[in-house]
Short mmCIF file of C-alpha atoms in Angstrom, two decimals:
data_model
loop_
_atom_site.label_atom_id
_atom_site.label_comp_id
_atom_site.label_asym_id
_atom_site.label_seq_id
_atom_site.Cartn_x
_atom_site.Cartn_y
_atom_site.Cartn_z
CA UNK A 1 0.00 0.00 0.00
CA UNK A 2 1.24 3.53 -0.70
CA UNK A 3 2.73 5.41 2.23
CA UNK A 4 -0.15 6.84 4.23
CA UNK A 5 1.42 10.23 4.76
CA UNK A 6 1.07 11.03 1.08
CA UNK A 7 -2.71 11.42 1.31
CA UNK A 8 -5.18 13.43 3.30
CA UNK A 9 -6.37 10.76 5.67
CA UNK A 10 -9.28 12.93 6.67
CA UNK A 11 -10.70 12.65 3.18
CA UNK A 12 -13.46 10.03 3.19
CA UNK A 13 -12.45 8.97 -0.33
CA UNK A 14 -8.89 8.20 0.77
CA UNK A 15 -10.13 6.34 3.84
CA UNK A 16 -12.44 4.37 1.62
CA UNK A 17 -9.62 3.28 -0.71
CA UNK A 18 -7.45 2.31 2.25
CA UNK A 19 -10.34 0.25 3.51
CA UNK A 20 -10.81 -1.42 0.14
CA UNK A 21 -7.11 -2.19 -0.06
CA UNK A 22 -7.36 -4.04 3.25
CA UNK A 23 -10.57 -5.75 2.19
CA UNK A 24 -8.96 -7.01 -1.01
CA UNK A 25 -5.51 -7.72 0.43
CA UNK A 26 -5.94 -11.48 0.19
CA UNK A 27 -6.27 -12.93 -3.30
CA UNK A 28 -9.32 -15.04 -4.08
CA UNK A 29 -9.79 -17.64 -6.81
CA UNK A 30 -11.51 -15.12 -9.09
CA UNK A 31 -9.75 -11.84 -8.58
CA UNK A 32 -6.95 -9.98 -6.93
CA UNK A 33 -6.42 -6.23 -6.87
CA UNK A 34 -4.07 -3.87 -5.07
CA UNK A 35 -3.10 -0.20 -5.33
CA UNK A 36 0.23 0.71 -6.88
CA UNK A 37 2.97 1.33 -4.39
CA UNK A 38 3.12 5.02 -5.17
CA UNK A 39 -0.48 5.77 -6.10
CA UNK A 40 -3.57 4.92 -4.13
CA UNK A 41 -5.74 6.03 -7.05
CA UNK A 42 -4.35 3.50 -9.48
CA UNK A 43 -4.70 -0.21 -8.88
CA UNK A 44 -3.70 -3.28 -10.83
CA UNK A 45 -5.90 -6.34 -10.90
CA UNK A 46 -5.95 -9.90 -12.16
CA UNK A 47 -9.16 -11.83 -12.84
CA UNK A 48 -9.59 -15.45 -13.77
CA UNK A 49 -11.40 -16.15 -17.04
CA UNK A 50 -14.90 -17.37 -16.19
CA UNK A 51 -15.12 -21.19 -16.23
CA UNK A 52 -17.01 -22.92 -19.04
CA UNK A 53 -16.37 -20.04 -21.41
CA UNK A 54 -13.69 -19.47 -24.02
CA UNK A 55 -11.84 -17.47 -21.38
CA UNK A 56 -11.47 -20.48 -19.10
CA UNK A 57 -7.90 -20.97 -18.00
CA UNK A 58 -7.01 -17.38 -18.84
CA UNK A 59 -5.67 -14.74 -16.48
CA UNK A 60 -6.52 -11.18 -17.34
CA UNK A 61 -4.62 -8.29 -15.91
CA UNK A 62 -5.41 -4.61 -15.99
CA UNK A 63 -5.48 -1.22 -14.36
CA UNK A 64 -8.20 0.39 -12.30
CA UNK A 65 -8.21 4.17 -12.39
CA UNK A 66 -10.10 5.82 -9.57
CA UNK A 67 -11.47 9.32 -10.02
CA UNK A 68 -10.74 11.79 -7.24
CA UNK A 69 -14.47 11.78 -6.50
CA UNK A 70 -14.47 8.03 -5.86
CA UNK A 71 -16.71 6.45 -4.59
CA UNK A 72 -19.17 9.09 -5.82
CA UNK A 73 -17.96 8.43 -9.37
CA UNK A 74 -17.28 4.95 -10.78
CA UNK A 75 -13.84 3.43 -11.21
CA UNK A 76 -12.49 2.97 -14.74
CA UNK A 77 -11.10 -0.34 -15.81
CA UNK A 78 -8.41 -0.83 -18.43
CA UNK A 79 -7.45 -4.31 -19.57
CA UNK A 80 -3.82 -4.95 -20.38
CA UNK A 81 -3.84 -8.66 -21.23
CA UNK A 82 -4.93 -9.42 -24.81
CA UNK A 83 -8.22 -11.25 -24.39
CA UNK A 84 -10.28 -10.99 -27.59
CA UNK A 85 -13.29 -9.51 -25.80
CA UNK A 86 -12.16 -6.02 -24.80
CA UNK A 87 -9.59 -3.88 -26.41
CA UNK A 88 -6.52 -3.41 -24.31
CA UNK A 89 -5.51 0.04 -23.09
CA UNK A 90 -9.03 1.38 -23.35
CA UNK A 91 -11.10 2.60 -20.43
CA UNK A 92 -14.18 0.60 -19.68
CA UNK A 93 -16.50 1.92 -17.03
CA UNK A 94 -19.37 0.28 -15.29
CA UNK A 95 -22.86 1.35 -16.04
CA UNK A 96 -26.32 -0.06 -15.94
CA UNK A 97 -27.87 -0.97 -19.24
CA UNK A 98 -30.20 1.66 -20.58
CA UNK A 99 -29.28 4.24 -17.98
CA UNK A 100 -26.69 6.91 -17.63
CA UNK A 101 -23.32 6.37 -15.97
CA UNK A 102 -24.44 8.29 -12.91
CA UNK A 103 -26.39 5.18 -11.94
CA UNK A 104 -23.14 3.95 -10.41
CA UNK A 105 -23.77 3.52 -6.72
CA UNK A 106 -21.30 4.66 -4.08
CA UNK A 107 -22.07 1.51 -2.11
CA UNK A 108 -20.50 -0.54 -4.87
CA UNK A 109 -16.78 -1.09 -4.74
CA UNK A 110 -13.72 -2.19 -6.67
CA UNK A 111 -14.73 -5.74 -5.86
CA UNK A 112 -18.16 -5.13 -7.43
CA UNK A 113 -16.48 -3.71 -10.51
CA UNK A 114 -14.25 -6.77 -10.88
CA UNK A 115 -17.18 -9.15 -10.46
CA UNK A 116 -19.06 -7.20 -13.10
CA UNK A 117 -16.09 -7.41 -15.43
CA UNK A 118 -15.89 -11.20 -15.01
CA UNK A 119 -19.64 -11.54 -15.50
CA UNK A 120 -19.56 -9.38 -18.61
CA UNK A 121 -16.66 -11.10 -20.37
CA UNK A 122 -18.71 -13.88 -22.01
CA UNK A 123 -21.36 -11.43 -23.29
CA UNK A 124 -21.43 -10.43 -26.94
CA UNK A 125 -19.24 -7.55 -27.99
CA UNK A 126 -21.64 -6.75 -30.83
CA UNK A 127 -19.06 -4.72 -32.74
CA UNK A 128 -19.24 -1.69 -30.52
CA UNK A 129 -16.34 0.48 -29.61
CA UNK A 130 -14.04 -1.00 -27.02
CA UNK A 131 -15.33 -4.47 -27.80
CA UNK A 132 -13.68 -7.17 -29.84
CA UNK A 133 -15.58 -10.00 -31.49
CA UNK A 134 -12.85 -12.60 -31.74
CA UNK A 135 -13.89 -16.16 -32.40
CA UNK A 136 -14.01 -18.59 -29.46
CA UNK A 137 -10.91 -20.32 -30.86
CA UNK A 138 -8.95 -17.10 -30.98
CA UNK A 139 -10.02 -16.28 -27.44
CA UNK A 140 -8.98 -19.73 -26.27
CA UNK A 141 -5.55 -19.21 -27.79
CA UNK A 142 -5.27 -15.85 -26.04
CA UNK A 143 -6.45 -17.45 -22.78
CA UNK A 144 -3.62 -19.99 -23.01
CA UNK A 145 -1.08 -17.33 -23.88
CA UNK A 146 -2.24 -15.16 -20.99
CA UNK A 147 -0.69 -17.61 -18.53
CA UNK A 148 2.77 -16.44 -19.49
CA UNK A 149 1.81 -12.78 -19.97
CA UNK A 150 3.72 -10.42 -17.72
CA UNK A 151 2.86 -6.96 -16.47
CA UNK A 152 5.81 -4.55 -16.48
CA UNK A 153 4.85 -3.52 -12.95
CA UNK A 154 3.52 -6.71 -11.41
CA UNK A 155 5.45 -9.40 -13.32
CA UNK A 156 3.78 -12.71 -13.97
CA UNK A 157 0.11 -12.36 -13.15
CA UNK A 158 -1.14 -15.94 -13.38
CA UNK A 159 0.16 -16.79 -9.91
CA UNK A 160 -1.57 -13.82 -8.28
CA UNK A 161 -4.78 -15.75 -7.70
CA UNK A 162 -5.57 -18.63 -5.41
CA UNK A 163 -5.41 -21.94 -7.23
CA UNK A 164 -8.70 -23.55 -6.31
CA UNK A 165 -11.87 -22.75 -8.18
CA UNK A 166 -15.15 -21.86 -6.52
CA UNK A 167 -18.07 -19.61 -7.25
CA UNK A 168 -17.82 -16.15 -5.79
CA UNK A 169 -20.04 -15.41 -2.85
CA UNK A 170 -22.17 -12.46 -3.79
CA UNK A 171 -24.30 -10.20 -1.67
CA UNK A 172 -27.95 -9.85 -2.66
CA UNK A 173 -27.26 -6.42 -4.02
CA UNK A 174 -24.32 -7.60 -6.07
CA UNK A 175 -26.30 -10.39 -7.66
CA UNK A 176 -29.10 -8.06 -8.67
CA UNK A 177 -26.59 -5.54 -9.93
CA UNK A 178 -24.80 -8.14 -12.05
CA UNK A 179 -28.03 -8.99 -13.82
CA UNK A 180 -28.31 -5.49 -15.18
CA UNK A 181 -24.72 -4.56 -15.62
CA UNK A 182 -23.28 -3.13 -18.77
CA UNK A 183 -19.81 -2.03 -19.55
CA UNK A 184 -19.08 1.14 -21.26
CA UNK A 185 -16.00 1.75 -23.29
CA UNK A 186 -14.49 5.10 -22.96
CA UNK A 187 -12.56 7.11 -25.46
CA UNK A 188 -9.81 8.86 -23.64
CA UNK A 189 -8.63 11.99 -25.35
CA UNK A 190 -5.14 11.30 -24.11
CA UNK A 191 -5.10 7.80 -25.38
CA UNK A 192 -6.36 8.04 -28.91
CA UNK A 193 -3.55 5.93 -30.24
CA UNK A 194 -5.23 2.88 -28.81
CA UNK A 195 -7.39 2.96 -31.86
CA UNK A 196 -10.15 0.45 -31.97
CA UNK A 197 -9.95 -0.41 -35.63
CA UNK A 198 -6.26 -1.18 -35.46
CA UNK A 199 -6.32 -3.35 -32.43
CA UNK A 200 -7.20 -6.71 -33.97
CA UNK A 201 -4.71 -6.32 -36.82
CA UNK A 202 -2.15 -5.17 -34.36
CA UNK A 203 -2.52 -8.34 -32.42
CA UNK A 204 -1.98 -10.47 -35.47
CA UNK A 205 0.48 -8.32 -37.27
CA UNK A 206 3.39 -7.05 -35.29
CA UNK A 207 4.52 -4.72 -38.01
CA UNK A 208 1.49 -2.52 -37.51
CA UNK A 209 2.22 -2.21 -33.86
CA UNK A 210 5.77 -1.15 -34.45
CA UNK A 211 4.52 1.64 -36.61
CA UNK A 212 2.02 2.71 -33.97
CA UNK A 213 4.70 2.72 -31.40
CA UNK A 214 6.74 5.15 -33.43
CA UNK A 215 3.93 7.68 -33.70
CA UNK A 216 1.69 6.98 -30.81
CA UNK A 217 -0.05 10.35 -30.56
CA UNK A 218 -0.81 11.45 -34.07
CA UNK A 219 -3.98 9.61 -34.82
CA UNK A 220 -6.72 11.36 -36.76
CA UNK A 221 -9.09 13.59 -34.90
CA UNK A 222 -12.15 11.86 -36.28
CA UNK A 223 -11.48 8.90 -34.05
CA UNK A 224 -14.20 10.06 -31.71
CA UNK A 225 -16.69 10.12 -34.53
CA UNK A 226 -16.04 6.52 -35.41
CA UNK A 227 -17.03 5.76 -31.89
CA UNK A 228 -20.21 7.71 -32.14
CA UNK A 229 -21.13 5.92 -35.33
CA UNK A 230 -20.60 2.64 -33.61
CA UNK A 231 -22.74 3.61 -30.72
CA UNK A 232 -25.41 4.83 -33.12
CA UNK A 233 -25.43 1.48 -34.83
CA UNK A 234 -25.63 -0.09 -31.45
CA UNK A 235 -28.87 1.56 -30.47
CA UNK A 236 -31.14 -1.25 -31.47
CA UNK A 237 -29.34 -3.89 -29.49
CA UNK A 238 -31.16 -4.43 -26.23
CA UNK A 239 -29.61 -4.82 -22.80
CA UNK A 240 -26.02 -4.36 -23.73
CA UNK A 241 -24.88 -0.80 -23.93
CA UNK A 242 -21.39 -0.27 -25.01
CA UNK A 243 -21.40 3.39 -25.69
CA UNK A 244 -18.55 5.69 -26.19
CA UNK A 245 -18.12 8.07 -23.32
CA UNK A 246 -18.47 11.64 -24.48
CA UNK A 247 -15.88 13.43 -22.50
CA UNK A 248 -13.57 12.64 -19.66
CA UNK A 249 -12.71 15.95 -18.13
CA UNK A 250 -14.33 14.97 -14.88
CA UNK A 251 -12.24 11.84 -14.62
CA UNK A 252 -9.08 11.69 -12.65
CA UNK A 253 -6.34 12.05 -15.18
CA UNK A 254 -5.85 15.73 -15.31
CA UNK A 255 -2.27 16.34 -14.35
CA UNK A 256 0.41 16.38 -16.97
CA UNK A 257 2.58 14.16 -14.93
CA UNK A 258 0.01 11.42 -14.99
CA UNK A 259 -0.47 11.79 -18.70
CA UNK A 260 3.23 11.51 -19.24
CA UNK A 261 3.28 8.36 -17.24
CA UNK A 262 0.40 7.06 -19.33
CA UNK A 263 2.39 7.70 -22.46
CA UNK A 264 5.23 5.76 -20.97
CA UNK A 265 2.81 2.99 -20.08
CA UNK A 266 1.36 2.77 -23.52
CA UNK A 267 4.76 2.50 -25.10
CA UNK A 268 5.71 -0.22 -22.64
CA UNK A 269 2.49 -2.04 -23.32
CA UNK A 270 2.92 -1.92 -27.03
CA UNK A 271 6.45 -3.21 -26.68
CA UNK A 272 4.91 -6.08 -24.80
CA UNK A 273 2.57 -6.60 -27.64
CA UNK A 274 5.40 -6.78 -30.11
CA UNK A 275 7.24 -9.24 -27.94
CA UNK A 276 4.06 -11.19 -27.62
CA UNK B 1 -16.75 20.73 -23.54
CA UNK B 2 -15.26 21.77 -26.83
CA UNK B 3 -14.56 18.21 -27.89
CA UNK B 4 -18.04 17.23 -27.09
CA UNK B 5 -19.64 19.97 -29.13
CA UNK B 6 -17.33 19.25 -32.01
CA UNK B 7 -18.09 15.57 -31.90
CA UNK B 8 -21.75 16.38 -31.98
CA UNK B 9 -21.50 18.51 -35.10
CA UNK B 10 -19.34 16.09 -37.05
CA UNK B 11 -21.50 13.26 -35.99
CA UNK B 12 -24.71 14.82 -37.23
CA UNK B 13 -23.25 15.73 -40.61
CA UNK B 14 -21.95 12.26 -41.25
CA UNK B 15 -24.75 10.18 -39.93
CA UNK B 16 -27.91 12.17 -40.42
CA UNK B 17 -29.73 9.05 -41.54
CA UNK B 18 -29.13 7.44 -38.20
CA UNK B 19 -31.62 7.65 -35.40
CA UNK B 20 -31.65 10.99 -33.66
CA UNK B 21 -31.88 9.25 -30.31
CA UNK B 22 -28.17 9.19 -29.83
CA UNK B 23 -27.89 12.86 -30.62
CA UNK B 24 -30.49 13.55 -27.99
CA UNK B 25 -28.31 11.69 -25.56
CA UNK B 26 -25.29 13.72 -26.57
CA UNK B 27 -27.21 16.95 -26.24
CA UNK B 28 -28.43 15.86 -22.85
CA UNK B 29 -24.91 14.94 -21.84
CA UNK B 30 -23.74 18.37 -22.90
CA UNK B 31 -26.61 19.99 -21.06
CA UNK B 32 -25.67 18.06 -17.93
CA UNK B 33 -22.08 19.17 -18.29
CA UNK B 34 -23.12 22.82 -18.52
CA UNK B 35 -25.41 22.45 -15.53
CA UNK B 36 -22.62 20.79 -13.60
CA UNK B 37 -20.22 23.64 -14.32
CA UNK B 38 -22.76 26.24 -13.22
CA UNK B 39 -23.76 24.34 -10.13
CA UNK B 40 -20.17 23.97 -8.99
CA UNK B 41 -19.91 27.73 -8.56
CA UNK B 42 -22.66 27.55 -5.92
CA UNK B 43 -21.67 26.43 -2.40
CA UNK B 44 -22.91 22.99 -1.35
CA UNK B 45 -24.81 24.72 1.44
CA UNK B 46 -24.89 28.52 1.47
CA UNK B 47 -25.08 31.14 4.20
CA UNK B 48 -28.33 32.32 5.71
CA UNK B 49 -29.93 34.98 3.50
CA UNK B 50 -32.99 37.16 3.99
CA UNK B 51 -36.00 35.61 2.25
CA UNK B 52 -36.53 38.88 0.39
CA UNK B 53 -33.38 38.21 -1.65
CA UNK B 54 -35.49 35.82 -3.71
CA UNK B 55 -37.28 38.76 -5.37
CA UNK B 56 -34.15 39.82 -7.21
CA UNK B 57 -34.17 36.52 -9.12
CA UNK B 58 -37.61 37.21 -10.53
CA UNK B 59 -37.74 40.98 -10.87
CA UNK B 60 -40.04 40.88 -13.90
CA UNK B 61 -42.09 37.79 -13.17
CA UNK B 62 -45.44 38.77 -11.65
CA UNK B 63 -46.49 35.22 -10.78
CA UNK B 64 -43.30 34.53 -8.86
CA UNK B 65 -43.26 37.96 -7.24
CA UNK B 66 -46.71 37.50 -5.75
CA UNK B 67 -45.76 34.07 -4.49
CA UNK B 68 -42.55 35.40 -2.98
CA UNK B 69 -44.65 38.00 -1.18
CA UNK B 70 -46.65 35.13 0.29
CA UNK B 71 -43.45 33.31 1.22
CA UNK B 72 -42.06 36.43 2.92
CA UNK B 73 -45.13 36.53 5.15
CA UNK B 74 -44.35 32.98 6.33
CA UNK B 75 -40.54 32.81 6.41
CA UNK B 76 -37.69 35.10 7.33
CA UNK B 77 -34.64 33.42 5.83
CA UNK B 78 -33.49 31.04 3.14
CA UNK B 79 -30.36 28.91 2.85
CA UNK B 80 -29.56 27.89 -0.69
CA UNK B 81 -28.06 24.55 -1.66
CA UNK B 82 -26.11 23.49 -4.72
CA UNK B 83 -28.42 22.25 -7.48
CA UNK B 84 -26.54 19.02 -8.17
CA UNK B 85 -29.37 16.52 -7.89
CA UNK B 86 -28.52 15.89 -4.25
CA UNK B 87 -30.14 19.10 -3.02
CA UNK B 88 -33.06 17.49 -1.24
CA UNK B 89 -30.90 15.02 0.67
CA UNK B 90 -28.28 17.62 1.50
CA UNK B 91 -30.83 20.24 2.54
CA UNK B 92 -32.89 17.80 4.56
CA UNK B 93 -29.90 16.32 6.32
CA UNK B 94 -28.44 19.74 7.09
CA UNK B 95 -31.71 21.26 8.31
CA UNK B 96 -32.50 18.24 10.47
CA UNK B 97 -29.11 18.31 12.18
CA UNK B 98 -29.15 22.09 12.52
CA UNK B 99 -32.41 21.92 14.40
CA UNK B 100 -31.24 19.04 16.60
CA UNK B 101 -28.16 20.97 17.65
CA UNK B 102 -30.46 23.29 19.59
CA UNK B 103 -32.22 20.40 21.33
CA UNK B 104 -29.83 18.09 23.22
CA UNK B 105 -32.47 15.56 24.17
CA UNK B 106 -33.74 15.17 20.63
CA UNK B 107 -30.17 14.98 19.37
CA UNK B 108 -29.42 12.04 21.65
CA UNK B 109 -32.54 10.25 20.41
CA UNK B 110 -31.49 10.86 16.84
CA UNK B 111 -27.97 9.65 17.57
CA UNK B 112 -29.34 6.38 18.93
CA UNK B 113 -31.58 5.95 15.90
CA UNK B 114 -28.56 6.46 13.65
CA UNK B 115 -26.44 4.06 15.70
CA UNK B 116 -28.89 1.25 15.03
CA UNK B 117 -29.30 1.94 11.35
CA UNK B 118 -26.30 0.00 10.02
CA UNK B 119 -27.64 -3.45 10.77
CA UNK B 120 -30.87 -2.66 8.88
CA UNK B 121 -28.87 -1.82 5.76
CA UNK B 122 -26.70 -4.91 5.99
CA UNK B 123 -29.80 -7.07 6.43
CA UNK B 124 -31.18 -5.61 3.22
CA UNK B 125 -28.18 -6.99 1.36
CA UNK B 126 -25.94 -3.95 1.01
CA UNK B 127 -22.26 -4.81 0.95
CA UNK B 128 -21.24 -4.69 4.58
CA UNK B 129 -17.91 -2.98 4.29
CA UNK B 130 -19.09 -0.15 2.07
CA UNK B 131 -22.11 0.43 4.31
CA UNK B 132 -19.72 0.50 7.24
CA UNK B 133 -17.62 3.07 5.42
CA UNK B 134 -20.57 5.46 5.06
CA UNK B 135 -21.93 4.64 8.49
CA UNK B 136 -18.60 5.30 10.21
CA UNK B 137 -18.27 8.69 8.58
CA UNK B 138 -21.89 9.55 9.36
CA UNK B 139 -21.43 8.63 13.02
CA UNK B 140 -18.11 10.47 13.14
CA UNK B 141 -19.88 13.63 12.02
CA UNK B 142 -22.66 13.19 14.58
CA UNK B 143 -20.07 12.62 17.29
CA UNK B 144 -18.05 15.66 16.30
CA UNK B 145 -21.22 17.75 16.56
CA UNK B 146 -22.29 16.16 19.84
CA UNK B 147 -18.92 16.98 21.39
CA UNK B 148 -19.36 20.72 20.92
CA UNK B 149 -21.26 22.25 23.84
CA UNK B 150 -21.78 25.71 22.43
CA UNK B 151 -24.74 25.60 20.01
CA UNK B 152 -23.45 28.37 17.77
CA UNK B 153 -20.04 26.73 17.51
CA UNK B 154 -21.69 23.40 16.69
CA UNK B 155 -23.75 25.04 13.93
CA UNK B 156 -20.61 26.55 12.52
CA UNK B 157 -18.97 23.14 12.51
CA UNK B 158 -22.02 21.66 10.78
CA UNK B 159 -21.76 24.31 8.10
CA UNK B 160 -18.05 23.58 7.60
CA UNK B 161 -18.62 19.83 7.37
CA UNK B 162 -21.43 20.20 4.86
CA UNK B 163 -19.27 22.35 2.64
CA UNK B 164 -16.43 19.85 2.53
CA UNK B 165 -17.22 17.85 -0.58
CA UNK B 166 -16.04 14.52 0.82
CA UNK B 167 -17.95 14.65 4.08
CA UNK B 168 -20.95 16.38 2.59
CA UNK B 169 -21.36 13.71 -0.08
CA UNK B 170 -20.93 10.95 2.49
CA UNK B 171 -23.80 12.46 4.49
CA UNK B 172 -25.88 12.47 1.30
CA UNK B 173 -25.01 8.86 0.48
CA UNK B 174 -25.93 7.64 3.92
CA UNK B 175 -29.30 9.38 3.86
CA UNK B 176 -29.89 7.94 0.39
CA UNK B 177 -29.18 4.48 1.78
CA UNK B 178 -31.48 5.02 4.76
CA UNK B 179 -34.19 6.26 2.41
CA UNK B 180 -33.73 3.22 0.17
CA UNK B 181 -33.95 0.96 3.22
CA UNK B 182 -37.15 2.67 4.34
CA UNK B 183 -38.72 2.25 0.90
CA UNK B 184 -37.80 -1.42 0.77
CA UNK B 185 -38.92 -2.07 4.32
CA UNK B 186 -42.37 -0.71 3.53
CA UNK B 187 -42.52 -1.70 -0.09
CA UNK B 188 -46.17 -2.72 0.00
CA UNK B 189 -47.06 0.85 0.80
CA UNK B 190 -44.61 2.56 -1.54
CA UNK B 191 -45.06 0.30 -4.56
CA UNK B 192 -48.26 2.09 -5.55
CA UNK B 193 -46.34 5.37 -5.95
CA UNK B 194 -43.90 3.90 -8.43
CA UNK B 195 -44.66 4.29 -12.09
CA UNK B 196 -43.93 1.69 -14.71
CA UNK B 197 -43.04 -1.92 -14.21
CA UNK B 198 -40.41 -1.37 -11.60
CA UNK B 199 -40.20 -3.06 -8.24
CA UNK B 200 -39.44 -0.92 -5.22
CA UNK B 201 -35.93 -2.42 -5.14
CA UNK B 202 -35.36 -1.50 -8.81
CA UNK B 203 -36.59 1.99 -8.13
CA UNK B 204 -34.19 2.29 -5.20
CA UNK B 205 -31.21 1.09 -7.25
CA UNK B 206 -32.03 3.43 -10.10
CA UNK B 207 -33.48 6.54 -8.47
CA UNK B 208 -32.51 6.62 -4.82
CA UNK B 209 -29.08 5.10 -4.22
CA UNK B 210 -27.12 6.68 -7.10
CA UNK B 211 -25.75 10.15 -6.42
CA UNK B 212 -27.04 13.18 -8.32
CA UNK B 213 -30.49 11.65 -8.87
CA UNK B 214 -33.27 14.17 -8.20
CA UNK B 215 -35.77 13.54 -5.45
CA UNK B 216 -39.48 13.24 -5.76
CA UNK B 217 -42.36 13.13 -3.33
CA UNK B 218 -41.71 9.47 -2.64
CA UNK B 219 -38.07 10.10 -1.67
CA UNK B 220 -39.19 12.78 0.76
CA UNK B 221 -41.83 10.60 2.36
CA UNK B 222 -39.36 7.79 2.92
CA UNK B 223 -36.55 10.08 4.10
CA UNK B 224 -38.93 11.67 6.63
CA UNK B 225 -39.89 8.27 7.99
CA UNK B 226 -36.28 7.14 8.07
CA UNK B 227 -35.18 10.13 10.14
CA UNK B 228 -38.46 10.35 12.02
CA UNK B 229 -38.73 14.01 11.07
CA UNK B 230 -41.64 16.04 9.73
CA UNK B 231 -41.04 18.43 6.86
CA UNK B 232 -43.10 21.22 5.30
CA UNK B 233 -42.40 21.83 1.62
CA UNK B 234 -43.49 25.10 0.03
CA UNK B 235 -43.98 24.65 -3.69
CA UNK B 236 -43.34 27.69 -5.82
CA UNK B 237 -43.75 27.55 -9.59
CA UNK B 238 -45.33 29.53 -12.40
CA UNK B 239 -48.68 27.78 -11.92
CA UNK B 240 -51.87 29.68 -11.22
CA UNK B 241 -52.50 31.32 -7.87
CA UNK B 242 -50.76 33.97 -5.86
CA UNK B 243 -49.68 31.87 -2.90
CA UNK B 244 -47.20 29.03 -2.49
CA UNK B 245 -48.66 25.57 -1.99
CA UNK B 246 -47.57 23.85 1.19
CA UNK B 247 -47.42 20.15 1.93
CA UNK B 248 -46.58 18.54 5.25
CA UNK B 249 -44.85 15.19 5.12
CA UNK B 250 -45.85 12.91 6.63
CA UNK B 251 -49.35 14.32 6.44
CA UNK B 252 -50.56 15.85 9.70
CA UNK B 253 -47.09 16.07 11.24
CA UNK B 254 -45.69 19.04 13.12
CA UNK B 255 -42.97 20.04 10.68
CA UNK B 256 -39.56 20.81 12.09
CA UNK B 257 -37.79 21.21 8.75
CA UNK B 258 -38.98 23.69 6.12
CA UNK B 259 -37.98 23.45 2.49
CA UNK B 260 -38.65 25.58 -0.54
CA UNK B 261 -39.24 23.71 -3.79
CA UNK B 262 -38.85 25.39 -7.12
CA UNK B 263 -39.01 23.06 -10.10
CA UNK B 264 -36.18 20.52 -9.71
CA UNK B 265 -34.59 22.24 -6.71
CA UNK B 266 -34.83 22.41 -2.91
CA UNK B 267 -33.54 25.10 -0.56
CA UNK B 268 -33.91 25.40 3.22
CA UNK B 269 -36.39 27.86 4.72
CA UNK B 270 -36.38 29.43 8.20
CA UNK B 271 -39.46 30.68 10.03
#
């Protein structure tokens, strides 16, 4: 856990995150999450691919970005492990299908978000932004490869979870929430290079990735519009709302320093991709 | 802001065949963003102001002016709250505590009621450790207030706490949870007030527990029961008549909290 002196311990939001860090300190079979050593507002997590799906046997690692208003505002999830269901390096935030993101409830937690992510993995991507519609075979291959995937910060992630398998114990509220959950991909203005249309090719063709690495921040401005088109096409699909988030200025990443670190991250991640 | 507006324009030019529903959503999102920016310039809970200051907001509106005149005959002061969708919960919580600070005996009763509230929430299936998080902060605030002997000093502390975003929002969340619990506990009664095919639990998850969701009559009824407090709401809108309409909740109570409602917003009133 980050050194306590760094934060205003009187702030309920900071106390809450400290509390969650203690609550989640022990890994379970399904998930493990912990704050970065130097930043209580950024966590890394690992989830086990849900059994009896094409993600079975896979370990999926990612970042959780907490807005300064947490828990009044929802956490954002970014997957780092190639998985064939969600694009990597793209914010996904929790929502409730058919409603606006402010239906996030402060009584939910990082644990709730991870359970929702696991529950949502086997659902159809339906070609919306942030989603990937890989075939089950491709996802199985990625699931197998994920065992040896390493996070530049956390190292090998497959051994972060407890070995045994069991169903998660959910509270009543969590179960009812999971029935209505939707995930919402978010277009981050600072992260436009993680372009949706290039992701699948990038995974299969390393050459593309190398090129992206060289010019990570010069993607066309109309990227956002692609997203809106996708979400327009998506309107007739019931229950699953994967909509592009309009704007992110109320989300945490405002300081230049953080953005710089994100740039560093993205480069590191793409190098991983190439190696992969 | 700029990005959003730009996205909207480009989007409409390229996809004008597509359903306009999504554009509505974008416009609404933009609208919400503008509202948010405006509302953040207003304190979470403002200072006491003379009720007559309301007139300046409606200097040319005869309907409002006559209703303000009526309001002035009933109330002396107003305390404005930030219009962020939490105004009812914030105003109600603030006004309830402010009154209790002047009545030690009642405050102790309220403290005991609050002390016992956590188990009710956990029984309803809320995640224990997040409920505890809100509960602990709520009780911490009550304790801080209880420890101050001087009433004026305690009121000042209350005002400070309610203007610290973190604490203030935690107070709102906890009252939202208590209100949700009250609705679910008496769902047979409340279900007839809920429109559409929603269960009381659905309604709570969608309209009560999330932050920034506006409050309706049903929220107020349940919040009043939860805190065992009577409230009088004065409704002021452009509708016919020259007086404000007043409702006591629960009906027939002796109201100890007074609120002013103007469409979509609540402020605190003082006799």
